[in-house]
mmCIF file of C-alpha atoms and ligand atoms in Angstrom:
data_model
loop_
_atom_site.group_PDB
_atom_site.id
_atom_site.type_symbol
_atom_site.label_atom_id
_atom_site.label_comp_id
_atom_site.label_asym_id
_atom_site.label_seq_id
_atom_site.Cartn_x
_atom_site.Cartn_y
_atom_site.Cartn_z
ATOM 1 C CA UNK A 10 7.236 164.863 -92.427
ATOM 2 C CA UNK A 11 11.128 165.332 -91.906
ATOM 3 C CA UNK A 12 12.834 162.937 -94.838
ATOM 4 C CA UNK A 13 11.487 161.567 -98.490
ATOM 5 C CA UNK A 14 13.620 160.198 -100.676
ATOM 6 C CA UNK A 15 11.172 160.081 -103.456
ATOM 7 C CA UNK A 16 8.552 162.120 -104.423
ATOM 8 C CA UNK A 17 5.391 161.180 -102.601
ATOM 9 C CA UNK A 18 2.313 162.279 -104.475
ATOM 10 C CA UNK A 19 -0.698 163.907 -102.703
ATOM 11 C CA UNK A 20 -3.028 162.050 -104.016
ATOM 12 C CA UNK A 21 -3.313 158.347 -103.984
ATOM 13 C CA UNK A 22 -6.077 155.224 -104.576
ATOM 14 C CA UNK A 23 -7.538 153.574 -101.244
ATOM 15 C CA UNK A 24 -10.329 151.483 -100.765
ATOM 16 C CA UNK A 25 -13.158 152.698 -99.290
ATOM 17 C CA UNK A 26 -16.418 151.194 -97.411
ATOM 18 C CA UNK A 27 -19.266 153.070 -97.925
ATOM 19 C CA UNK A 28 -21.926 150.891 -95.825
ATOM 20 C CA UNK A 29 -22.024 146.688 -95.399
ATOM 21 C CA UNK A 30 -20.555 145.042 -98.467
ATOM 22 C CA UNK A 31 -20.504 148.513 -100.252
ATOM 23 C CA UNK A 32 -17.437 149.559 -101.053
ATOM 24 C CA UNK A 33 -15.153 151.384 -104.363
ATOM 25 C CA UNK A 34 -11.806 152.563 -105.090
ATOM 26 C CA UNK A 35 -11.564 156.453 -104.379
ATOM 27 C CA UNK A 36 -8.847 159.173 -104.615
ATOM 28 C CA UNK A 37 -8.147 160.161 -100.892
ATOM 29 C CA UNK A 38 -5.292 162.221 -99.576
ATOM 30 C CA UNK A 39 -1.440 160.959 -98.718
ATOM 31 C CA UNK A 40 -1.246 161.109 -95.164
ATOM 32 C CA UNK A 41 1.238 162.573 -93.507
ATOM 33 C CA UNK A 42 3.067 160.547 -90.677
ATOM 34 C CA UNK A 43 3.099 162.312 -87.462
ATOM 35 C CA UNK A 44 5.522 161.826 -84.393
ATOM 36 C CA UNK A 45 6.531 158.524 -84.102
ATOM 37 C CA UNK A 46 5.113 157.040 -87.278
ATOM 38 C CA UNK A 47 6.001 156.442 -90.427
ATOM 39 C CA UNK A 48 4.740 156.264 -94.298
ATOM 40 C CA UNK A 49 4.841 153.292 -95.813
ATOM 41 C CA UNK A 50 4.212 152.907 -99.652
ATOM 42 C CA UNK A 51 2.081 149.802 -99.609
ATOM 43 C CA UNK A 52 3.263 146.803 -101.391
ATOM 44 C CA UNK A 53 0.671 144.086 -100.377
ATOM 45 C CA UNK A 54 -2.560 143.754 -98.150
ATOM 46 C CA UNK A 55 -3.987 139.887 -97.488
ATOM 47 C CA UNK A 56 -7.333 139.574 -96.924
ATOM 48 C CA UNK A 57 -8.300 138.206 -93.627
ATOM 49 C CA UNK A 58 -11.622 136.214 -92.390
ATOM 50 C CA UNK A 59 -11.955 139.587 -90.003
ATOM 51 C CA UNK A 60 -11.759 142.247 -93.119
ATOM 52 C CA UNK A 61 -15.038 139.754 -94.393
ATOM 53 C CA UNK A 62 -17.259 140.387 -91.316
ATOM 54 C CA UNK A 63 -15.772 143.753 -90.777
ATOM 55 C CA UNK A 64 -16.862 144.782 -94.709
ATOM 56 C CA UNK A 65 -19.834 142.932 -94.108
ATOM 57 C CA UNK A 66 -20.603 145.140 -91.368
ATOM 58 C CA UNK A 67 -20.923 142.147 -88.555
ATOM 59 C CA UNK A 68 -18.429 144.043 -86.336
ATOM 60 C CA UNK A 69 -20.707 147.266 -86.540
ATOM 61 C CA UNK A 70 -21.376 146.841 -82.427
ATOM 62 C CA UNK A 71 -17.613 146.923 -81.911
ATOM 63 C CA UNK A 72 -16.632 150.138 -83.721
ATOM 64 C CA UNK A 73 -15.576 147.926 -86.392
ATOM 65 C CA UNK A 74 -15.546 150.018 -88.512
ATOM 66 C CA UNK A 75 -16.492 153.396 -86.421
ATOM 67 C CA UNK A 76 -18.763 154.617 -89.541
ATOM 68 C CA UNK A 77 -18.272 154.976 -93.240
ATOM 69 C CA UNK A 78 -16.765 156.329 -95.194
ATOM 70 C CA UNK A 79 -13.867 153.992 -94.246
ATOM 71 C CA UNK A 80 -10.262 152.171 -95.215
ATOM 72 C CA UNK A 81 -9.706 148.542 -94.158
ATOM 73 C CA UNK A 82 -6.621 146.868 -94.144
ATOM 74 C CA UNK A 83 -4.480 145.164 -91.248
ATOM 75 C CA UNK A 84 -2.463 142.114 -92.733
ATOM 76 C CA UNK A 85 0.381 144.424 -95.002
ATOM 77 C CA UNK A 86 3.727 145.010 -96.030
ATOM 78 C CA UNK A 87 5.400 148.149 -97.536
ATOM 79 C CA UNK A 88 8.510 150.527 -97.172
ATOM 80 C CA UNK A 89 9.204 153.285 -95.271
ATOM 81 C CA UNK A 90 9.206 156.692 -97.561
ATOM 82 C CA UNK A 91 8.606 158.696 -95.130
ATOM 83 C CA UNK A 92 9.450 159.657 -91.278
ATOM 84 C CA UNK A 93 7.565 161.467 -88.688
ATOM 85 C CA UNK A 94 9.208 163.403 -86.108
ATOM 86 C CA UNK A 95 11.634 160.743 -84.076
ATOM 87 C CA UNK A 96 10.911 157.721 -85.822
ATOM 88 C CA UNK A 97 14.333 157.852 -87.731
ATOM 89 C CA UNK A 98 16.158 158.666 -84.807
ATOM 90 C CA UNK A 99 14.621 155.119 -83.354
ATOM 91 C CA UNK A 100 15.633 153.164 -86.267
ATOM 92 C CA UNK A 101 12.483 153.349 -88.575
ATOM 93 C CA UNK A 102 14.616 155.186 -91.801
ATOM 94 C CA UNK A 103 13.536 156.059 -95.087
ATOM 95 C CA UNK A 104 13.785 153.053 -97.395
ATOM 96 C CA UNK A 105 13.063 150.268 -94.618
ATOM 97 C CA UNK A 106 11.315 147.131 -95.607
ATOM 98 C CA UNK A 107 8.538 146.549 -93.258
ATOM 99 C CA UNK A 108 5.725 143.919 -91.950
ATOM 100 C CA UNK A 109 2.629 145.840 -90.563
ATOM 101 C CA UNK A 110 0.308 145.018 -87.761
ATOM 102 C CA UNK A 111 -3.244 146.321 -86.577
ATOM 103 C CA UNK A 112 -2.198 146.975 -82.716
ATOM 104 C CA UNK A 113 -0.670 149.737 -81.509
ATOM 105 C CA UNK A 114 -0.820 150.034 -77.582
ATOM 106 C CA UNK A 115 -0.732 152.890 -75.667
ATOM 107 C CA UNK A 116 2.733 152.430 -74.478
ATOM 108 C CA UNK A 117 1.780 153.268 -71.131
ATOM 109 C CA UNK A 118 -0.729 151.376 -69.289
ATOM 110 C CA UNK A 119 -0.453 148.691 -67.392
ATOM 111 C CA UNK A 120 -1.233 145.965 -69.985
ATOM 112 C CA UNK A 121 1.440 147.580 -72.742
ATOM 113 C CA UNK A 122 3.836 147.866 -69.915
ATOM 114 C CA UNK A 123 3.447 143.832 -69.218
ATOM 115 C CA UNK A 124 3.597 143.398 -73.038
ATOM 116 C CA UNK A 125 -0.195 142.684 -73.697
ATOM 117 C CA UNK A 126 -0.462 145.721 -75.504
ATOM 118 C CA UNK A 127 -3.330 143.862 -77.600
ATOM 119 C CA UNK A 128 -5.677 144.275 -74.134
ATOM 120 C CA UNK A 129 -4.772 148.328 -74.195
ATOM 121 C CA UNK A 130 -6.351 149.879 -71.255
ATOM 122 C CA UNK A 131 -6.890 152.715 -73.379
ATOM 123 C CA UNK A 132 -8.156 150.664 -76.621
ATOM 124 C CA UNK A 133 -10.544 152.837 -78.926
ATOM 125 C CA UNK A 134 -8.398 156.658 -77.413
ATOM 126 C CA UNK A 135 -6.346 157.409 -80.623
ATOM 127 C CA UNK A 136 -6.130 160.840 -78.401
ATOM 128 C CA UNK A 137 -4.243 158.716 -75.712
ATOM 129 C CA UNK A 138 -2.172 157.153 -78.423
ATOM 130 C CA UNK A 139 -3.946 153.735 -79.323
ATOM 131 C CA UNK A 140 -4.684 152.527 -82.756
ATOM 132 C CA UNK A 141 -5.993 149.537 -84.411
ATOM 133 C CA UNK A 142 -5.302 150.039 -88.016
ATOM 134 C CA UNK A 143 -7.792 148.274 -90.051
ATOM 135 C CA UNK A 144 -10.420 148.207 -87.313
ATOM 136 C CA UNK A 145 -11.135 151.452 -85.892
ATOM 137 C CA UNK A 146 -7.861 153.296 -87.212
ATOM 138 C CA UNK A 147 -7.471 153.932 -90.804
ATOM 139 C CA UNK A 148 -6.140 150.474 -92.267
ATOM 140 C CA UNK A 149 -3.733 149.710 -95.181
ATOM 141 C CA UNK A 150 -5.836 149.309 -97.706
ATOM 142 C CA UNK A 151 -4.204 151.687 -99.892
ATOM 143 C CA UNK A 152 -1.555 153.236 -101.329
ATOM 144 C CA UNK A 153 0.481 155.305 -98.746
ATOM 145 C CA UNK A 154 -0.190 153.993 -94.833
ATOM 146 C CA UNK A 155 0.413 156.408 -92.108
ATOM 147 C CA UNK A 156 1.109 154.168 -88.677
ATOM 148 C CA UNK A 157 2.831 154.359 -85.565
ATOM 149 C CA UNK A 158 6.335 152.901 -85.590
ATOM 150 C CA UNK A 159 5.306 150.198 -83.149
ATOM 151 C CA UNK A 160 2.959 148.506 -85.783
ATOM 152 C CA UNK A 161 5.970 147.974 -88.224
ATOM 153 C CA UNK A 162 8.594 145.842 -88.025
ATOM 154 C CA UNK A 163 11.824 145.915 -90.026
ATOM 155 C CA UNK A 164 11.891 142.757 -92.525
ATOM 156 C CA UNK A 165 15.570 140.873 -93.630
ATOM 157 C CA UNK A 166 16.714 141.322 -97.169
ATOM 158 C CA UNK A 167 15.929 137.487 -97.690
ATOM 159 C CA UNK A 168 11.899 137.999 -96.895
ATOM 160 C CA UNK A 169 9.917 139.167 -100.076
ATOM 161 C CA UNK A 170 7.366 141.987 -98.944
ATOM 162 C CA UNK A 171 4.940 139.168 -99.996
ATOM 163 C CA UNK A 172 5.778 137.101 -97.347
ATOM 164 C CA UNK A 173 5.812 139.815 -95.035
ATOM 165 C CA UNK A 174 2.320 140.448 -95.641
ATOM 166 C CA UNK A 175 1.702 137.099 -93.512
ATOM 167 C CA UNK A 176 3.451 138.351 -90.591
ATOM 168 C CA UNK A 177 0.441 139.410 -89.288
ATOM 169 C CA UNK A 178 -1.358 136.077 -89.639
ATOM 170 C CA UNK A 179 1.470 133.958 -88.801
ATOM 171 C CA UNK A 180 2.092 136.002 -85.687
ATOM 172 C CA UNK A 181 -1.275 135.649 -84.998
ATOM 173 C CA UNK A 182 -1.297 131.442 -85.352
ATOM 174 C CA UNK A 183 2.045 131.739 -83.173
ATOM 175 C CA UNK A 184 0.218 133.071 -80.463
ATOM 176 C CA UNK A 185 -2.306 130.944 -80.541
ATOM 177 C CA UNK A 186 0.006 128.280 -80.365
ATOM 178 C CA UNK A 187 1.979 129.964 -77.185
ATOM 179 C CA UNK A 188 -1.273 130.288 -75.317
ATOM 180 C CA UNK A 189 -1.484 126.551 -75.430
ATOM 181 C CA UNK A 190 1.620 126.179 -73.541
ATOM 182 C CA UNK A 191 3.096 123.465 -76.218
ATOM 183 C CA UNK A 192 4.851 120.800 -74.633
ATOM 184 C CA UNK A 193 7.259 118.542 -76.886
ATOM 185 C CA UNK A 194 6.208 115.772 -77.851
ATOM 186 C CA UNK A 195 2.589 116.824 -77.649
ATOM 187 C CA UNK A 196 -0.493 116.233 -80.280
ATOM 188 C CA UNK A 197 -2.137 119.061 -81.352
ATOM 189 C CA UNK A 198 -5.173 119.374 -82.813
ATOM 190 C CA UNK A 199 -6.255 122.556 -85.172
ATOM 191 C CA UNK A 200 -9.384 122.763 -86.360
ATOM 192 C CA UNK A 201 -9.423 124.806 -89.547
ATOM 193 C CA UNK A 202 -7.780 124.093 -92.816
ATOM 194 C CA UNK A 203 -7.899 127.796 -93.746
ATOM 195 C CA UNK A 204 -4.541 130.212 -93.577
ATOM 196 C CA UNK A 205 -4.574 130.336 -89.579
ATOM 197 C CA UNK A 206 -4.745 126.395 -89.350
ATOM 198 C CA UNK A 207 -2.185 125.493 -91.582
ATOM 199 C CA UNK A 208 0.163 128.456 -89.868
ATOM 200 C CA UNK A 209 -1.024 127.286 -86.384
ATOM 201 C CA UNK A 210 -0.118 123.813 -87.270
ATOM 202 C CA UNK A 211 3.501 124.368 -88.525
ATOM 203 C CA UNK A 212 4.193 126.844 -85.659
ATOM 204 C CA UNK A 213 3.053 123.775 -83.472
ATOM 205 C CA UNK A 214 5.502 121.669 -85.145
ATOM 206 C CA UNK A 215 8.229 124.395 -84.793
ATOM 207 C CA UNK A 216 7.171 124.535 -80.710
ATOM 208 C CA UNK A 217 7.961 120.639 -80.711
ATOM 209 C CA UNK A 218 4.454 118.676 -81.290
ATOM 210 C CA UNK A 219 4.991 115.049 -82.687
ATOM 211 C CA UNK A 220 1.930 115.588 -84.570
ATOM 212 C CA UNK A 221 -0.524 117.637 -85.740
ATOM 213 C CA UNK A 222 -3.853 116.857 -86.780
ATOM 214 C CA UNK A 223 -5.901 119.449 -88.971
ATOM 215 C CA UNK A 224 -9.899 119.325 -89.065
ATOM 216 C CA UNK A 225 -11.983 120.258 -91.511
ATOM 217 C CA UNK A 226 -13.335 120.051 -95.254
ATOM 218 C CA UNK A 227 -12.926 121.024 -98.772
ATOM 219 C CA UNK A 228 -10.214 121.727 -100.908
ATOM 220 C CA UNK A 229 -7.965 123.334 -98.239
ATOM 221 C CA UNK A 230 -7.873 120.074 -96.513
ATOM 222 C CA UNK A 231 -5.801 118.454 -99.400
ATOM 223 C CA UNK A 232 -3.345 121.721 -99.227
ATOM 224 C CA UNK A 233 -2.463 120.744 -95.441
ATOM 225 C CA UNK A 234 -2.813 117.087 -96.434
ATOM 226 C CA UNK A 235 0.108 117.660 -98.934
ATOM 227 C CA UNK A 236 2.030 120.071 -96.567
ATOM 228 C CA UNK A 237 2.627 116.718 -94.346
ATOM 229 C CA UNK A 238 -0.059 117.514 -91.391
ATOM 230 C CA UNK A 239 -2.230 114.457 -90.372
ATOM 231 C CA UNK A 240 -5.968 115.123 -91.539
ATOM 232 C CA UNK A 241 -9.701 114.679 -90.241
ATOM 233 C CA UNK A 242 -12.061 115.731 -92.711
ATOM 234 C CA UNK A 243 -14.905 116.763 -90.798
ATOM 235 C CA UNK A 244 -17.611 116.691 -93.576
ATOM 236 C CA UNK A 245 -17.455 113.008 -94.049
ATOM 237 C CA UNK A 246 -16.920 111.979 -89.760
ATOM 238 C CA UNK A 247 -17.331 113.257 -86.760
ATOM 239 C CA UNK A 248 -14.413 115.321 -85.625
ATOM 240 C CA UNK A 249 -13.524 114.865 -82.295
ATOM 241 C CA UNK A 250 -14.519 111.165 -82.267
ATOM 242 C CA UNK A 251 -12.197 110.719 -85.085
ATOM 243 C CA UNK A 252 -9.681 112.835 -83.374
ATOM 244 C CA UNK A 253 -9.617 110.347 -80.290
ATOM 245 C CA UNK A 254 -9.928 107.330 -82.622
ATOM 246 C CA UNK A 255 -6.246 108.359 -83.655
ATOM 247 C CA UNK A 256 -5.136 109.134 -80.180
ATOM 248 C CA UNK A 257 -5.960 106.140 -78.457
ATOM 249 C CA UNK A 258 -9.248 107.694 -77.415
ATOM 250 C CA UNK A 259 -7.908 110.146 -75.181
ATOM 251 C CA UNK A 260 -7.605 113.176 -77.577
ATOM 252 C CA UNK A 261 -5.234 115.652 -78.818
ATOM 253 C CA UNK A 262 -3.114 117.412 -75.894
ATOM 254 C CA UNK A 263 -4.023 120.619 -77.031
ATOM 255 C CA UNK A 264 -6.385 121.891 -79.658
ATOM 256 C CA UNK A 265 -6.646 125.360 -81.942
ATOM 257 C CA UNK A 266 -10.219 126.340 -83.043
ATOM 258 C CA UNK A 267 -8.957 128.726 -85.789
ATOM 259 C CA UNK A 268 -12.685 127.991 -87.342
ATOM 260 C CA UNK A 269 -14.904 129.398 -84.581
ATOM 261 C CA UNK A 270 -18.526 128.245 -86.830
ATOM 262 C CA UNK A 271 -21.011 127.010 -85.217
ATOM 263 C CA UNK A 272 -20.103 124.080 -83.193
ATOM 264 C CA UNK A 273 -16.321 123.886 -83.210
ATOM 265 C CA UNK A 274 -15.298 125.655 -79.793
ATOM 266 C CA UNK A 275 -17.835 122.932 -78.357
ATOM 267 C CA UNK A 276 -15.829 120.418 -80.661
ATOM 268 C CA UNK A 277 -12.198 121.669 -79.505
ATOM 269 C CA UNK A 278 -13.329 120.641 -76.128
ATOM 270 C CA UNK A 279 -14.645 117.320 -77.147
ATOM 271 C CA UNK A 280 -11.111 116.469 -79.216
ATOM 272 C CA UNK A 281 -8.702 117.353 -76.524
ATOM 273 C CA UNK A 282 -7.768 114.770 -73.474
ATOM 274 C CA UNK A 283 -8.452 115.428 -69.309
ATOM 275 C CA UNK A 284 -6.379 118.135 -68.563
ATOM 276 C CA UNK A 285 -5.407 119.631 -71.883
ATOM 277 C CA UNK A 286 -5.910 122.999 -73.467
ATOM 278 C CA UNK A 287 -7.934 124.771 -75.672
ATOM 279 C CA UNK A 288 -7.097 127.632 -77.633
ATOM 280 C CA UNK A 289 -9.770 129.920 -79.469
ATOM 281 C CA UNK A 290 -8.545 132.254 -82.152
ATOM 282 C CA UNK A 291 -11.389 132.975 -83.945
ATOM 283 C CA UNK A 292 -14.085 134.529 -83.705
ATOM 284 C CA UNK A 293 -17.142 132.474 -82.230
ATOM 285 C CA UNK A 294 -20.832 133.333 -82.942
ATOM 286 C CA UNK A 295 -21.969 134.085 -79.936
ATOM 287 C CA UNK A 296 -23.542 131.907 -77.519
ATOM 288 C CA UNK A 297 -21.764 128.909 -77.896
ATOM 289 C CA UNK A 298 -22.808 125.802 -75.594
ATOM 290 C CA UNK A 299 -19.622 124.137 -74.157
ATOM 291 C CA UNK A 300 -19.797 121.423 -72.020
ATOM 292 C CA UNK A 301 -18.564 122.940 -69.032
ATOM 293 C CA UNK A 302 -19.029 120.015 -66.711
ATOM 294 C CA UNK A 303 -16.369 118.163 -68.308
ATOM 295 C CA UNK A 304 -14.009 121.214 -68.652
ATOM 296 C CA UNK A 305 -14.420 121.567 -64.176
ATOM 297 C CA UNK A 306 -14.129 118.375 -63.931
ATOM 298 C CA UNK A 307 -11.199 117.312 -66.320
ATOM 299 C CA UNK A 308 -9.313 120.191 -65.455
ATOM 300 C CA UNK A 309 -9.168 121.584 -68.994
ATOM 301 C CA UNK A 310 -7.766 124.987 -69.810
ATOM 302 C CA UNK A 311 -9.683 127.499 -72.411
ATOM 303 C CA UNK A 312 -7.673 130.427 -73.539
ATOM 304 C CA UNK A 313 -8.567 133.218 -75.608
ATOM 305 C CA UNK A 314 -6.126 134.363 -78.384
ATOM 306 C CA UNK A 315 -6.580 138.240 -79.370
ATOM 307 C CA UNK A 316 -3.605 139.036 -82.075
ATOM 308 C CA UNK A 317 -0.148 139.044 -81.446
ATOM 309 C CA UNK A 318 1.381 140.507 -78.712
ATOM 310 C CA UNK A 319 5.575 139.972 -79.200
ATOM 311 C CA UNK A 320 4.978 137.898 -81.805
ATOM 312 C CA UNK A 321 5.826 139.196 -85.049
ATOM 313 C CA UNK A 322 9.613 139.432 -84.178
ATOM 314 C CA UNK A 323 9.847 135.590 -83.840
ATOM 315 C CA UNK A 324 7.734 134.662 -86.915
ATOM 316 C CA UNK A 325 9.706 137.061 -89.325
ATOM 317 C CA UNK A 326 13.642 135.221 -88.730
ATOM 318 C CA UNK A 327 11.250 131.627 -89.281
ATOM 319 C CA UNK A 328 9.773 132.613 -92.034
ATOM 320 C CA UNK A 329 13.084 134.317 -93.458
ATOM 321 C CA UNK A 330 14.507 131.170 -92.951
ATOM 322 C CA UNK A 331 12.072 129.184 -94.818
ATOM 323 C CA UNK A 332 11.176 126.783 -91.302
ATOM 324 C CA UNK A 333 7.710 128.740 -91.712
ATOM 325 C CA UNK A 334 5.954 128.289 -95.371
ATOM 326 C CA UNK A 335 3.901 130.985 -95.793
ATOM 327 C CA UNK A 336 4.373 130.950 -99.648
ATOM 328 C CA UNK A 337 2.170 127.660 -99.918
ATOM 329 C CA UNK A 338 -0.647 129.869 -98.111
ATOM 330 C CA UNK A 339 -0.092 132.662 -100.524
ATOM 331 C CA UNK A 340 -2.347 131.686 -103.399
ATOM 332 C CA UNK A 341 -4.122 134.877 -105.004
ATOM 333 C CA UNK A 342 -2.695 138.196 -105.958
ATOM 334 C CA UNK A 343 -4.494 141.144 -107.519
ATOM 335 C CA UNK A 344 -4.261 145.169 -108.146
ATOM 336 C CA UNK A 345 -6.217 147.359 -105.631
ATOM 337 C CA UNK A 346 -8.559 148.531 -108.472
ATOM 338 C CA UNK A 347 -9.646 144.471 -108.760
ATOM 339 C CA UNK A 348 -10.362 144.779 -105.210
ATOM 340 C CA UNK A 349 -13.783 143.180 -105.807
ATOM 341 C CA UNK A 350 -12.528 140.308 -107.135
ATOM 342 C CA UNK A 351 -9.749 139.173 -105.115
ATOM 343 C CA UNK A 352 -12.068 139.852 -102.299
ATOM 344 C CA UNK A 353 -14.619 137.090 -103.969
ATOM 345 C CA UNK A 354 -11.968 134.813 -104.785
ATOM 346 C CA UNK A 355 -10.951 134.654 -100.759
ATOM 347 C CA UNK A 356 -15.016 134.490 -99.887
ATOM 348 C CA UNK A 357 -15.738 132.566 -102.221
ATOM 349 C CA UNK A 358 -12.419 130.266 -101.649
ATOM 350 C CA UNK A 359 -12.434 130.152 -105.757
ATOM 351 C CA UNK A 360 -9.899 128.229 -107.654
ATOM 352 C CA UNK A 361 -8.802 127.349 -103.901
ATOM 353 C CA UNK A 362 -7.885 130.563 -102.345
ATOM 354 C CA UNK A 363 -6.155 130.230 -99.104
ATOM 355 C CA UNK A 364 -4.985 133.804 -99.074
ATOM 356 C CA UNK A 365 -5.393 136.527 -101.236
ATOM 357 C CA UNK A 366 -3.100 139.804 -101.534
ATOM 358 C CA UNK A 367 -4.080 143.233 -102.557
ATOM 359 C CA UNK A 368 -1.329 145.174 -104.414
ATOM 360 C CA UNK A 369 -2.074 148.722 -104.354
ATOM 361 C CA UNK A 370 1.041 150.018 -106.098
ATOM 362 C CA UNK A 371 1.811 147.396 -108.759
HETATM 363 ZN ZN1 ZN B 29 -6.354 139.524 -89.808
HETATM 364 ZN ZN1 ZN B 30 -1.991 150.672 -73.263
#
């Protein structure tokens, strides 16, 4: 640690798993950052469908998390308080506001090199200099967060470090969106009402889609019905034939499954027109049955999304700007030590929670 400009205690409170769905608030130890990395008192943590099945212990197979005891936590915002050796000299000072991020790429291989850091040759080495907080590395879910300088990014004065906890997410839905190769003018489909839709759905109108139509049920639906999006709820029709009902039965020209249950990579397909694409963020159970047949022959394009490579630098100047609402998303907010509850309240989607925040210093 070279610079503090306040005193950092030694102690702190971070969440910790114990086994599946087992988890309590415990003391641990303040890290301390090492070359390039920083500390970041922790401001705000959302809760993220992958934290569910990670704390659930779905992800077990993937080293997700690598054993217990352990400390989630990916989505976050926070300021610097302290600098490892370097990372001031390269522009990550004491007192910086920052968005966080899970990936941090080797910096070497081939993939970082080409800027898909999030494919890491060397993914799951943090002794060759790879980390995925809040997966395998040590997440935010606490007070003090030791990470490498390239998993933070520098936030504007006019972005609260609420809204910068949705960098993540939004960077994420951005992606998504990217992968699709937007064209403008086009109609997108997004399946998912949840935090990823509605993000994926305003980043496609921000990439120039005429319209975007969002698919799904409950009370989220009415949240992107009343944030102007064009909705199919999926509970009462079928999706995709409803989908090509309102595109002159052709279907969208390119389609996000931010749902990934059950049937809906199948149903992407089925809602998108010859020749469009298909972009998967989530995570689908595994096997799916798509109808391959018509993806050969109607030249359709399935891409996977894995996080956000490059993209948190262009959500954080739209959300600054206010052309990306994450604030309508933001519904929930509670204290680390009510960890339990906010983490029902975003399983449970009670008293329709979109996304929740953990504050672990407030
Ligand atoms: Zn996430
Ligand atoms: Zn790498």
């Amino acid at each position: 640690m070279t610079t503090t400009e306040q005193d950092i205690p030694s102690s702190m409170d971070a969440l910790v798993l114990l086994g599946p769905n087992e988890f309590e608030v415990q003391e641990a130890v303040v890290p301390e950052p090492a070359r390039h990395e920083v500390l970041c008192e922790v401001h705000s943590v959302a809760i993220c469908g992958t934290d569910t099945e990670l704390i659930g212990g779905h992800f077990l197979k993937k080293g997700w998390p690598p054993g217990y005891p352990y400390t989630p936590g990916h989505e976050w915002s926070g300021v610097i308080v302290a600098t490892g050796e370097q990372s001031a000299e390269l522009g990550f000072e004491v007192g910086t506001r920052v968005a966080g991020t899970a990936h941090d790429g080797c910096g070497v291989c081939r993939m970082c090199v080409t800027g898909r850091y999030n494919l890491c040759w060397n993914y799951g080495h943090e002794e060759r200099g790879h980390h995925h907080y809040g997966h395998y590395s040590t997440g935010a879910m606490r007070q003090y967060h030791a990470t490498s300088i390239k998993s933070v990014f520098p936030i504007p004065d006019t972005m609260t470090l609420e809204q910068a906890a949705l960098v993540d997410a939004s960077s994420i839905a951005l992606h998504a969106v990217k992968r699709a190769r937007v064209n403008p003018g086009e109609v997108a489909a997004i399946i998912g009402p949840g935090a990823q839709g509605l993000l994926a759905g305003q980043a496609a109108n921000l990439l120039g889609a005429s319209r975007v139509i969002i698919v799904g049920r409950g009370e989220r639906l009415k949240t992107a019905a009343a944030m102007g999006f064009e909705v199919v709820d999926n509970s009462a029709t079928d999706g995709p034939e409803a989908v090509r009902a309102l595109t002159e039965g052709k279907g969208a020209d390119f389609t996000v499954d931010t749902a990934a249950r059950g049937n809906t990579p199948a149903d992407a397909v089925s809602m998108t027109r010859k020749g469009g694409r298909v972009s998967l963020i989530g995570i689908p159970p595994e096997p799916v049955v798509l109808p391959l047949q018509r993806i050969v022959f109607e030249e359709m394009d399935l891409m996977g999304v894995r996080a956000n490579p490059g993209t948190c630098e262009e959500v954080i100047p739209l959300i600054a700007e206010g052309k990306l609402d994450v604030d309508t998303v933001t519904t929930h907010r509670f204290p680390l030590a009510k960890f339990a509850e906010g983490f029902e309240t975003f399983t449970k989607r009670i008293d329709g929670a979109i996304k929740v925040l953990i504050q672990p210093n407030v």
